[in-house]
Short mmCIF file of C-alpha atoms and ligand atoms in Angstrom, two decimals:
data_model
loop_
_atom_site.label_atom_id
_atom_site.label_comp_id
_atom_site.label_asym_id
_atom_site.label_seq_id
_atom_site.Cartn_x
_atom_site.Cartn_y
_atom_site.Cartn_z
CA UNK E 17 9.41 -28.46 -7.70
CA UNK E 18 10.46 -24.63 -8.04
CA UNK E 19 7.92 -23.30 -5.84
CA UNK E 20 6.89 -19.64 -6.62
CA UNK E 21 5.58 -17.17 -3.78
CA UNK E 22 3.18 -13.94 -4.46
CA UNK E 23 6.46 -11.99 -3.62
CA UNK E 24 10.17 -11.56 -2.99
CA UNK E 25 11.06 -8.98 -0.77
CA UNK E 26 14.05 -6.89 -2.63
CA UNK E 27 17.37 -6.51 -0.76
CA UNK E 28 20.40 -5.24 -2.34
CA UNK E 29 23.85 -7.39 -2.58
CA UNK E 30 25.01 -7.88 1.10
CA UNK E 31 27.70 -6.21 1.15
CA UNK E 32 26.72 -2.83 -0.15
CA UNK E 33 24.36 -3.08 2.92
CA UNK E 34 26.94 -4.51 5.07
CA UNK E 35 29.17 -0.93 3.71
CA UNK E 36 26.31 1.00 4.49
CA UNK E 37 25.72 -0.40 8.40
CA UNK E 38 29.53 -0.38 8.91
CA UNK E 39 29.79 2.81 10.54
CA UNK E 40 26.66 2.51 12.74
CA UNK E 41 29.65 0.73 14.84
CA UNK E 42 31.86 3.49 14.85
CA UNK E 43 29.38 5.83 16.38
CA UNK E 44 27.29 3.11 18.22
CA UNK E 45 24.01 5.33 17.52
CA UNK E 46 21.27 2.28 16.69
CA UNK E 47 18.03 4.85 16.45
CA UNK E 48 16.39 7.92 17.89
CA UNK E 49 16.69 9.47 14.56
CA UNK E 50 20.12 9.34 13.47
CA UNK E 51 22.02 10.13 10.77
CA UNK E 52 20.74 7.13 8.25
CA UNK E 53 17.06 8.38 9.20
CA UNK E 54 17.89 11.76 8.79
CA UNK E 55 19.29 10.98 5.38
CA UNK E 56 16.77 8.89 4.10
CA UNK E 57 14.07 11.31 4.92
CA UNK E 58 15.54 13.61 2.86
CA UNK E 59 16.35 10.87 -0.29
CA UNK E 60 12.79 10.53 0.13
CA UNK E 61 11.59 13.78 0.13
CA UNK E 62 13.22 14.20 -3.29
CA UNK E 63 12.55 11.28 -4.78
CA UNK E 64 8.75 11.23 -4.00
CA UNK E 65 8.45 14.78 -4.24
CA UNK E 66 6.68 15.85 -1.80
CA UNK E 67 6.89 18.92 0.88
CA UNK E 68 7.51 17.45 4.16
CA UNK E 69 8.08 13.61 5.07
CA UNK E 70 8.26 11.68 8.87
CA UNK E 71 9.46 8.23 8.94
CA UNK E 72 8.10 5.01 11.44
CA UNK E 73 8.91 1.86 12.36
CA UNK E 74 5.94 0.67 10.15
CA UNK E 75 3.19 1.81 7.68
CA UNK E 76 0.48 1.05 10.42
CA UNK E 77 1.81 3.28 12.76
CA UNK E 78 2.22 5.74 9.89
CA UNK E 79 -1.41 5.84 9.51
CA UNK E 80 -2.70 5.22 13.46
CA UNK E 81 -0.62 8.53 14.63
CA UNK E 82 -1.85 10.62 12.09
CA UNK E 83 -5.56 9.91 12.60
CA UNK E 84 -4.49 10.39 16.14
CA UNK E 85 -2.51 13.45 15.36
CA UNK E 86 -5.28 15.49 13.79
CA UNK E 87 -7.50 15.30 16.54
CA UNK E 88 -10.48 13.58 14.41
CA UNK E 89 -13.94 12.45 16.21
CA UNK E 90 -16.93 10.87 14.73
CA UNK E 91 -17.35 9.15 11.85
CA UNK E 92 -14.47 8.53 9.19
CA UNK E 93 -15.13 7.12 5.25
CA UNK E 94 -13.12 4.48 3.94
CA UNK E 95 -13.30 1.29 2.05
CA UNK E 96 -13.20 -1.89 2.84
CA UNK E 97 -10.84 -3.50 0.24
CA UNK E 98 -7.59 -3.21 1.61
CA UNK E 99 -5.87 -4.53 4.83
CA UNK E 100 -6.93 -4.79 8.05
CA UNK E 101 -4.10 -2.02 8.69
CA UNK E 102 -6.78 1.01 6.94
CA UNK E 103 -9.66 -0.21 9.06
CA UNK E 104 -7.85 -0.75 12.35
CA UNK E 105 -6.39 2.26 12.35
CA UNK E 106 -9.17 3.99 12.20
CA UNK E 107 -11.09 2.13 14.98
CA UNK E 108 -7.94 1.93 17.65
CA UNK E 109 -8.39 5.79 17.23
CA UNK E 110 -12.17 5.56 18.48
CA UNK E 111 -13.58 6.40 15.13
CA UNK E 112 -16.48 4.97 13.05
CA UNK E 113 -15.36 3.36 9.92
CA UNK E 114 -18.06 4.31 7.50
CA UNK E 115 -17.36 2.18 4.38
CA UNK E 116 -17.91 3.20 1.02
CA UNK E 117 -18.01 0.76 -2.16
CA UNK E 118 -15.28 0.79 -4.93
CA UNK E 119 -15.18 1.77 -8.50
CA UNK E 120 -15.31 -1.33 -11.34
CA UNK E 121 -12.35 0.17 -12.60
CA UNK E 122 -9.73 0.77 -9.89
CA UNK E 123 -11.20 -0.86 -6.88
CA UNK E 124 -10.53 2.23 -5.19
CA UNK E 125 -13.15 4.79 -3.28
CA UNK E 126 -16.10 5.15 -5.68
CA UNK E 127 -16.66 9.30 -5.66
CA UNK E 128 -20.05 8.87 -6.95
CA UNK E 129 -21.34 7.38 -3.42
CA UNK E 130 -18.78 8.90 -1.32
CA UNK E 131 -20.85 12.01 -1.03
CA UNK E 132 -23.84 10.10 0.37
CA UNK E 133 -22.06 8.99 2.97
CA UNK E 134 -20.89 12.40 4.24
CA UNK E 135 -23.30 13.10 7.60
CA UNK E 136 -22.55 15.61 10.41
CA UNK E 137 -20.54 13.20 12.19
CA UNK E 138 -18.01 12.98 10.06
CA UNK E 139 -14.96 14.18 10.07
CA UNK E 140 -12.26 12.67 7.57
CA UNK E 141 -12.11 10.50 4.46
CA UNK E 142 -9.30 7.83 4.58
CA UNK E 143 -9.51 6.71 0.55
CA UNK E 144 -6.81 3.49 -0.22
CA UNK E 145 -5.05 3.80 -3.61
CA UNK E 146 -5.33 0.19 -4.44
CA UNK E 147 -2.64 -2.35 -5.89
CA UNK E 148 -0.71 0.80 -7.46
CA UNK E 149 -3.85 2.33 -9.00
CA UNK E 150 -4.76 5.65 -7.71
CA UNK E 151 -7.42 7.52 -6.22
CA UNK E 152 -9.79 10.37 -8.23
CA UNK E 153 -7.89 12.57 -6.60
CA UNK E 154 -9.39 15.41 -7.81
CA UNK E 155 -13.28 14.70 -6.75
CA UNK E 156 -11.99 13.73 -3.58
CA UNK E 157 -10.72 17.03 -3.16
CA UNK E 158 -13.75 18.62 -4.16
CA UNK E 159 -15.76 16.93 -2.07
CA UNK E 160 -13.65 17.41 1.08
CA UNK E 161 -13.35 21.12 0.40
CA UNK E 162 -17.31 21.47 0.23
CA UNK E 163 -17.65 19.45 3.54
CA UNK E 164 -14.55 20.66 5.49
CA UNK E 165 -13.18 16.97 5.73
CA UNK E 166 -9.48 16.05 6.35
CA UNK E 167 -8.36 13.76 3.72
CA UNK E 168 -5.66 10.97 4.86
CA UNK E 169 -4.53 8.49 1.64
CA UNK E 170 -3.36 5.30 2.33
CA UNK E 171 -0.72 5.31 -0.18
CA UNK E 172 0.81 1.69 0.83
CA UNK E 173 0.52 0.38 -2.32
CA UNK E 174 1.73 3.76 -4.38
CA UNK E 175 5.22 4.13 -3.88
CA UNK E 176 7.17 6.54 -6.14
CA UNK E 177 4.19 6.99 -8.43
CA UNK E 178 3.07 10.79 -9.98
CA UNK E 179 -0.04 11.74 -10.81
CA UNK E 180 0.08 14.52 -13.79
CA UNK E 181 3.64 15.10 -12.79
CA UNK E 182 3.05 15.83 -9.09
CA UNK E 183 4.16 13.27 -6.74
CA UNK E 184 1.04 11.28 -5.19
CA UNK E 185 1.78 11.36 -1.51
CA UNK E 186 1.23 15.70 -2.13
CA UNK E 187 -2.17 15.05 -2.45
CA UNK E 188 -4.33 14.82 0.63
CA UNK E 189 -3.68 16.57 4.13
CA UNK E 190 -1.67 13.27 4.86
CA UNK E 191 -0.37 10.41 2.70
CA UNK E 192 0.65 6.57 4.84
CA UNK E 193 3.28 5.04 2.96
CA UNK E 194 4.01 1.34 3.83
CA UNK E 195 8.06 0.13 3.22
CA UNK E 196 7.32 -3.36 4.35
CA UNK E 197 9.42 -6.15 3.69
CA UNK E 198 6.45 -7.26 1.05
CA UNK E 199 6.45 -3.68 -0.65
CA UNK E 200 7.74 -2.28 -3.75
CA UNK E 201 9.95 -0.08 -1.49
CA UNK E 202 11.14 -1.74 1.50
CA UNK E 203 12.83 -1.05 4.78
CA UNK E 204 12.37 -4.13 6.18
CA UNK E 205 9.55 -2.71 8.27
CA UNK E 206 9.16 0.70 7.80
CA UNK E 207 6.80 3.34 7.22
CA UNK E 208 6.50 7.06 6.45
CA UNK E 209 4.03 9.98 5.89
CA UNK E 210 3.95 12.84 4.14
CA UNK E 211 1.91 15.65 4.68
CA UNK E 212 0.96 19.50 4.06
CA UNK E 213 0.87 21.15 7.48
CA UNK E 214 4.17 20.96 9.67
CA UNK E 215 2.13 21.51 12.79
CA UNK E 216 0.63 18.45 11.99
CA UNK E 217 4.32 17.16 11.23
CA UNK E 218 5.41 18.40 14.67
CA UNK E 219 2.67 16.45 16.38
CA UNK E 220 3.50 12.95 14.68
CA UNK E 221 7.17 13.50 15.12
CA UNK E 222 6.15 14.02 18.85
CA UNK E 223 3.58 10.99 18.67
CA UNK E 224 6.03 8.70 17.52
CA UNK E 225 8.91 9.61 20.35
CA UNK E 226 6.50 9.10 23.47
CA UNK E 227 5.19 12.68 23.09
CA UNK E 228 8.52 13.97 24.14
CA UNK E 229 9.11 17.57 22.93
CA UNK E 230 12.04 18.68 24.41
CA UNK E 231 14.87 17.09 26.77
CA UNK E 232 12.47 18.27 29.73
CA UNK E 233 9.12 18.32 28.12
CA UNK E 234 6.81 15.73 27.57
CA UNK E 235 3.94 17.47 25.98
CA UNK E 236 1.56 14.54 24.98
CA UNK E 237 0.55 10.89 25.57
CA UNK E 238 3.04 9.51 22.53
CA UNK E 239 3.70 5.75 21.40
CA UNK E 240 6.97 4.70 20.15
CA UNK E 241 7.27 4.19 16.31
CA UNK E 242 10.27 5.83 15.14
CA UNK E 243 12.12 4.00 12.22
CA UNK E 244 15.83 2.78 13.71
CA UNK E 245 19.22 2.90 11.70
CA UNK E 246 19.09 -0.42 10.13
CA UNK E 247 15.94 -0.11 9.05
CA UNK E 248 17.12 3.34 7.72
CA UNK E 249 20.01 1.56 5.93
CA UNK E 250 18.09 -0.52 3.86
CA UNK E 251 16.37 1.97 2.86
CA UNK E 252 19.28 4.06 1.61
CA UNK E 253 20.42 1.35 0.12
CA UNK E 254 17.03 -0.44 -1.73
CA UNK E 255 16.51 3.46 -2.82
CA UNK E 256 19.59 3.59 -5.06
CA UNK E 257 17.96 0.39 -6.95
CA UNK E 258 14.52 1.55 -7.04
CA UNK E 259 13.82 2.35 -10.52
CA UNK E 260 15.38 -0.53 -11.56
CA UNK E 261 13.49 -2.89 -9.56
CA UNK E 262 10.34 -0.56 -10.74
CA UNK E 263 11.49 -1.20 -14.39
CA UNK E 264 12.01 -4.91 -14.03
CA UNK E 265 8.27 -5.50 -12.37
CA UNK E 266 6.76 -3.41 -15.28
CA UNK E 267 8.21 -6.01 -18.03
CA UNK E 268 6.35 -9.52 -15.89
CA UNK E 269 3.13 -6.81 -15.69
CA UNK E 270 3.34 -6.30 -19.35
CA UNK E 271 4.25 -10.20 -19.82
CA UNK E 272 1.19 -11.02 -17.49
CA UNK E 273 -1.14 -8.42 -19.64
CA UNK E 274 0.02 -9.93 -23.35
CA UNK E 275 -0.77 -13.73 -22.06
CA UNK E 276 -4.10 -12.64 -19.99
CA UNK E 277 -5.35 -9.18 -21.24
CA UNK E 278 -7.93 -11.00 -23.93
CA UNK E 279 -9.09 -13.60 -22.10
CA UNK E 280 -12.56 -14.00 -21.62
CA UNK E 281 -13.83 -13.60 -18.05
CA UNK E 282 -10.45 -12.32 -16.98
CA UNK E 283 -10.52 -9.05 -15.76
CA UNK E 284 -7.06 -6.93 -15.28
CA UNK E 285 -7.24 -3.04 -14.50
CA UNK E 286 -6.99 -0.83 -17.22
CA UNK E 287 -3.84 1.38 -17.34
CA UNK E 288 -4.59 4.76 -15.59
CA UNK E 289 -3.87 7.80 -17.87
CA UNK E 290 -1.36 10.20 -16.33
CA UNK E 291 -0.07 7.87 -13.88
CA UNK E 292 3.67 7.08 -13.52
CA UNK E 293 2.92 3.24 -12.16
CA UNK E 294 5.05 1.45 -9.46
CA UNK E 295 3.90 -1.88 -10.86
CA UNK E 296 3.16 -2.94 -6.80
CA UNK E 297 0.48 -5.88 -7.58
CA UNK E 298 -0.96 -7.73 -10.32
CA UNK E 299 -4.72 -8.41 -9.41
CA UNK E 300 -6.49 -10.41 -12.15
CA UNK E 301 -10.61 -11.35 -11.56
CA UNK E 302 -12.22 -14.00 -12.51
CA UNK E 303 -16.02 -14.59 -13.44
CA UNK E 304 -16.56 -18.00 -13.33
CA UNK E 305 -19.87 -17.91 -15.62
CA UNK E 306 -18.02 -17.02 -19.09
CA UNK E 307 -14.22 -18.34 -17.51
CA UNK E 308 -15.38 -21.72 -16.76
CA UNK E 309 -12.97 -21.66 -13.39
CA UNK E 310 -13.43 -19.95 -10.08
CA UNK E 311 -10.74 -17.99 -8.24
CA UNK E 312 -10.52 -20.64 -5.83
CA UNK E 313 -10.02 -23.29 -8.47
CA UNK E 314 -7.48 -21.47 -9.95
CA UNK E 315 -5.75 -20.52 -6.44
CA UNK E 316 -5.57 -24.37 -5.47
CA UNK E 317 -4.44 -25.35 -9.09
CA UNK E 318 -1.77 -22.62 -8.94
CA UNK E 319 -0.68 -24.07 -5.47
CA UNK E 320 -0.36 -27.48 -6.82
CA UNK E 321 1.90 -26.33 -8.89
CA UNK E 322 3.83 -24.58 -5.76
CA UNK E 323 3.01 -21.60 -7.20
CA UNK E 324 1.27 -19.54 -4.43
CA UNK E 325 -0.82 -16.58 -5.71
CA UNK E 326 -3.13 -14.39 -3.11
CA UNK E 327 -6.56 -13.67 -2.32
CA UNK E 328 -5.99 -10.27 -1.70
CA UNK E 329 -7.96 -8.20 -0.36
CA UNK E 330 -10.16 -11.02 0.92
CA UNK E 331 -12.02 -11.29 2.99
CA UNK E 332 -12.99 -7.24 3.18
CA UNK E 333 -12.54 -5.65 6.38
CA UNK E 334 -16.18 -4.81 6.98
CA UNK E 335 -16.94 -8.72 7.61
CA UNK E 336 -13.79 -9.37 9.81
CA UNK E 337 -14.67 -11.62 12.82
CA UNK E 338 -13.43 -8.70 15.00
CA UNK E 339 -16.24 -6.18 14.34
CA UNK E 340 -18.98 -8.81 14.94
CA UNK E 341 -21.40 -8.57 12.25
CA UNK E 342 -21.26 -4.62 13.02
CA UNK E 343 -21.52 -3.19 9.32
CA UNK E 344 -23.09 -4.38 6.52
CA UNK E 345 -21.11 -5.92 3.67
CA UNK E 346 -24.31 -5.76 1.16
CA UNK E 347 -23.89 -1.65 1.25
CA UNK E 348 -21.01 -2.39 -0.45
CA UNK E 349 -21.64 -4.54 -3.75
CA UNK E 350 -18.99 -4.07 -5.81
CA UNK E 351 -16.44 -4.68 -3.10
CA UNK E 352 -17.92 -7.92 -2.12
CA UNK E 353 -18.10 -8.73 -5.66
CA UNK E 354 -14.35 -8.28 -6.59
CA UNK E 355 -13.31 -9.77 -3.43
CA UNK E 356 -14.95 -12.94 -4.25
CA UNK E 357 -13.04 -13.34 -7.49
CA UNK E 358 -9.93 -11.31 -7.36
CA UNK E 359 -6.10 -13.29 -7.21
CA UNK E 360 -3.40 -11.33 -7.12
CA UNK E 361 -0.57 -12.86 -9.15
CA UNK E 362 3.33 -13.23 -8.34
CA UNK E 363 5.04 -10.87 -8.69
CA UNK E 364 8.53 -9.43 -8.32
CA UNK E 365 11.36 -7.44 -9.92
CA UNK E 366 13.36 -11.01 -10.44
CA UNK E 367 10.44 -13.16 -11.57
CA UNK E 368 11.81 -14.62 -14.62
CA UNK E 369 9.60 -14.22 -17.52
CA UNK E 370 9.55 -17.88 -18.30
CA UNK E 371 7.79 -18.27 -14.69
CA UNK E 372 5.33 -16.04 -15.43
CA UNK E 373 4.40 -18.34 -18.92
CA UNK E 374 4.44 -21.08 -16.95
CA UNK E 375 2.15 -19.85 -14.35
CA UNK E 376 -0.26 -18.46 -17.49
CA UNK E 377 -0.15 -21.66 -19.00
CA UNK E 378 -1.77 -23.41 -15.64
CA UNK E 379 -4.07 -20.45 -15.47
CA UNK E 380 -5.45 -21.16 -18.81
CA UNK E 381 -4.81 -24.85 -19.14
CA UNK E 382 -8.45 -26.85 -19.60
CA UNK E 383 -10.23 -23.92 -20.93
CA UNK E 384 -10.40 -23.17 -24.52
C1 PLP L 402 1.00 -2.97 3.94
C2 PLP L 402 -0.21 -2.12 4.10
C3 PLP L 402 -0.43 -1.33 5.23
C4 PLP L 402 0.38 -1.43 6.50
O1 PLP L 402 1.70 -1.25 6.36
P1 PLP L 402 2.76 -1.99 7.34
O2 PLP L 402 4.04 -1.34 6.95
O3 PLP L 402 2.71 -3.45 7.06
O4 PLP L 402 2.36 -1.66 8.74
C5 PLP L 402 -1.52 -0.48 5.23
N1 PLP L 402 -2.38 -0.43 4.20
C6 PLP L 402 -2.23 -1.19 3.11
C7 PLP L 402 -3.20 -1.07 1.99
C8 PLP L 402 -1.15 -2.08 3.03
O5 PLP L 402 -1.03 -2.88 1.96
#
């Protein structure tokens, strides 16, 4: 049986990689920001378009030093689709996740209750652009303005994507990218973040290199997260493919939307207007009432078939065993509700299109 995962990380024909490591053994410099970091920060810079950039050793970091970075106390709003990185990096920085529910139509931070939320305690809004689709940017910005709140995107899922032209990790005071081996972009592990201030830029640099700031000064209580050469390497080398591999995902999206967009009781995103998409996920919901399958029935059907889809983001963060029963999952409906029902589908750049009927045709199979 040709078994199908959700993904397939991307990696670039061996030996272009093995040209682009072959002088890390001339110079025998591994990491510390050398010169493959310092040149895919800049490749980066350009191609997402955005002011200033930092590479780590992983998008979690990314996100845990700047929380940590900008000095935040209090309370912090969020949502609790996504994964256990968002949430987590919030609380290992002593801060109180305060979660918001989603919009119907993005799964991402829904504006309309965000406001509510806002108290005197808080001090930052950590929104997650969701399975490619992005934030209301704008509102968000509006809202943070009024209330003086920092604004810090998870942006894991939103590589290389503009929003009206302007690249999407420029909005916010901080954008966490995540170049995970499972990623549209990868790195193998790798992470970056982009960001508006270069004080703030000076403090992550210095968070992720133990808090040194010179050869003789060690000006704060740093971790270690920088991103190494090989890491780097990849990078350089995935980058030179990207829009390819971005252009291939978009035709098994566009496959998956002719053979499930009509359905009944399937539910797919609709197409953001202005967005340039990344194609990162393909998230389809099921409603079992008018469907006549659940999302569980179809994930054990598809598995069968060695085809192995993902309940993702399930379960949400606000129930995980970790926090105890701490927050309440019924202040946040339509999260729960989605979660219940949503499969992501698989998806990658090489995913021949014949799969993807083939994995349709066991999605629909029994129902009409
Ligand atoms: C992957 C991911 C992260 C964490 O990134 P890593 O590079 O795996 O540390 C954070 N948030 C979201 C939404 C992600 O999907």
């Amino acid at each position: 049986m040709n078994e199908i995962l959700v993904t397939r990380s991307s990696m670039p024909d061996m030996e272009e990689y093995i040209d682009e490591i072959r002088d890390l053994w001339d110079t025998h410099w591994l990491t510390n920001m050398g010169k493959k970091h310092r040149q895919l920060q800049s490749e980066l810079k350009e191609y997402l378009s955005v002011e200033n950039i930092e590479l780590l050793t992983n998008g979690h970091m990314a996100l845990e030093l700047t929380l940590q970075a900008m000095n935040l106390t209090g309370e912090v709003i969020t949502t609790p689709f996504t994964f256990a990185s968002t949430t987590h990096a919030i609380v290992r920085n002593g801060l109180t996740p305060v979660f918001c529910d989603i919009d119907t139509d993005s799964y991402t931070i829904d504006v309309g209750m965000l406001e509510s939320l806002i108290t005197d305690r808080t001090s930052a809004i950590v929104p997650v652009h969701v399975y490619g689709n992005i934030c209301n940017v704008e509102e968000i910005e509006r809202i943070a303005r009024k209330y003086g709140l920092k604004v810090i995107y998870d942006a894991a899922h939103t590589f290389g994507e503009t929003y009206k032209g302007q690249g999407i990790g420029s909005f916010g005071d901080a954008s966490c990218f995540s170049f995970h081996a499972t990623k549209t972009f990868n790195t193998i592990e790798g992470g970056a973040v982009c960001f508006r201030d270069k004080e703030l830029g000076n403090r992550i640099y210095d968070l992720k290199n133990f808090g040194i700031h010179g050869p003789e000064v060690v000006e704060g209580v740093g971790a270690n997260a920088k991103m190494n050469e090989f890491q780097a390497a990849m990078g350089i080398c995935n980058l030179r493919h990207i829009d390819e591999e971005i252009a291939k995902r978009g035709k098994v999206i566009e496959h998956y939307r002719k053979r499930l967009g009509m359905v009944e009781g399937i539910k797919i995103n609709p197409v953001q207007e202005n967005v340039k998409p990344n194609y990162a996920y393909f998230p389809v919901v099921f409603d079992e009432k008018v469907f006549g399958f659940s999302r569980n029935e179809i994930a054990d059907r598809l598995a069968e078939h060695g085809i192995f889809s993902r309940k993702y983001f399930y379960p949400l963060t606000n129930t995980f065993a970790c926090f105890n029963g701490k927050f309440d999952v019924d202040k946040t409906p339509m999260a729960l509700h989605i979660a219940k029902r949503v499969l992501t589908l698989p998806l990658y750049a090489d995913l021949p299109l014949e799969e993807v009927d083939r994995i349709c045709n066991i999605i629909l199979e029994k129902i009409r």
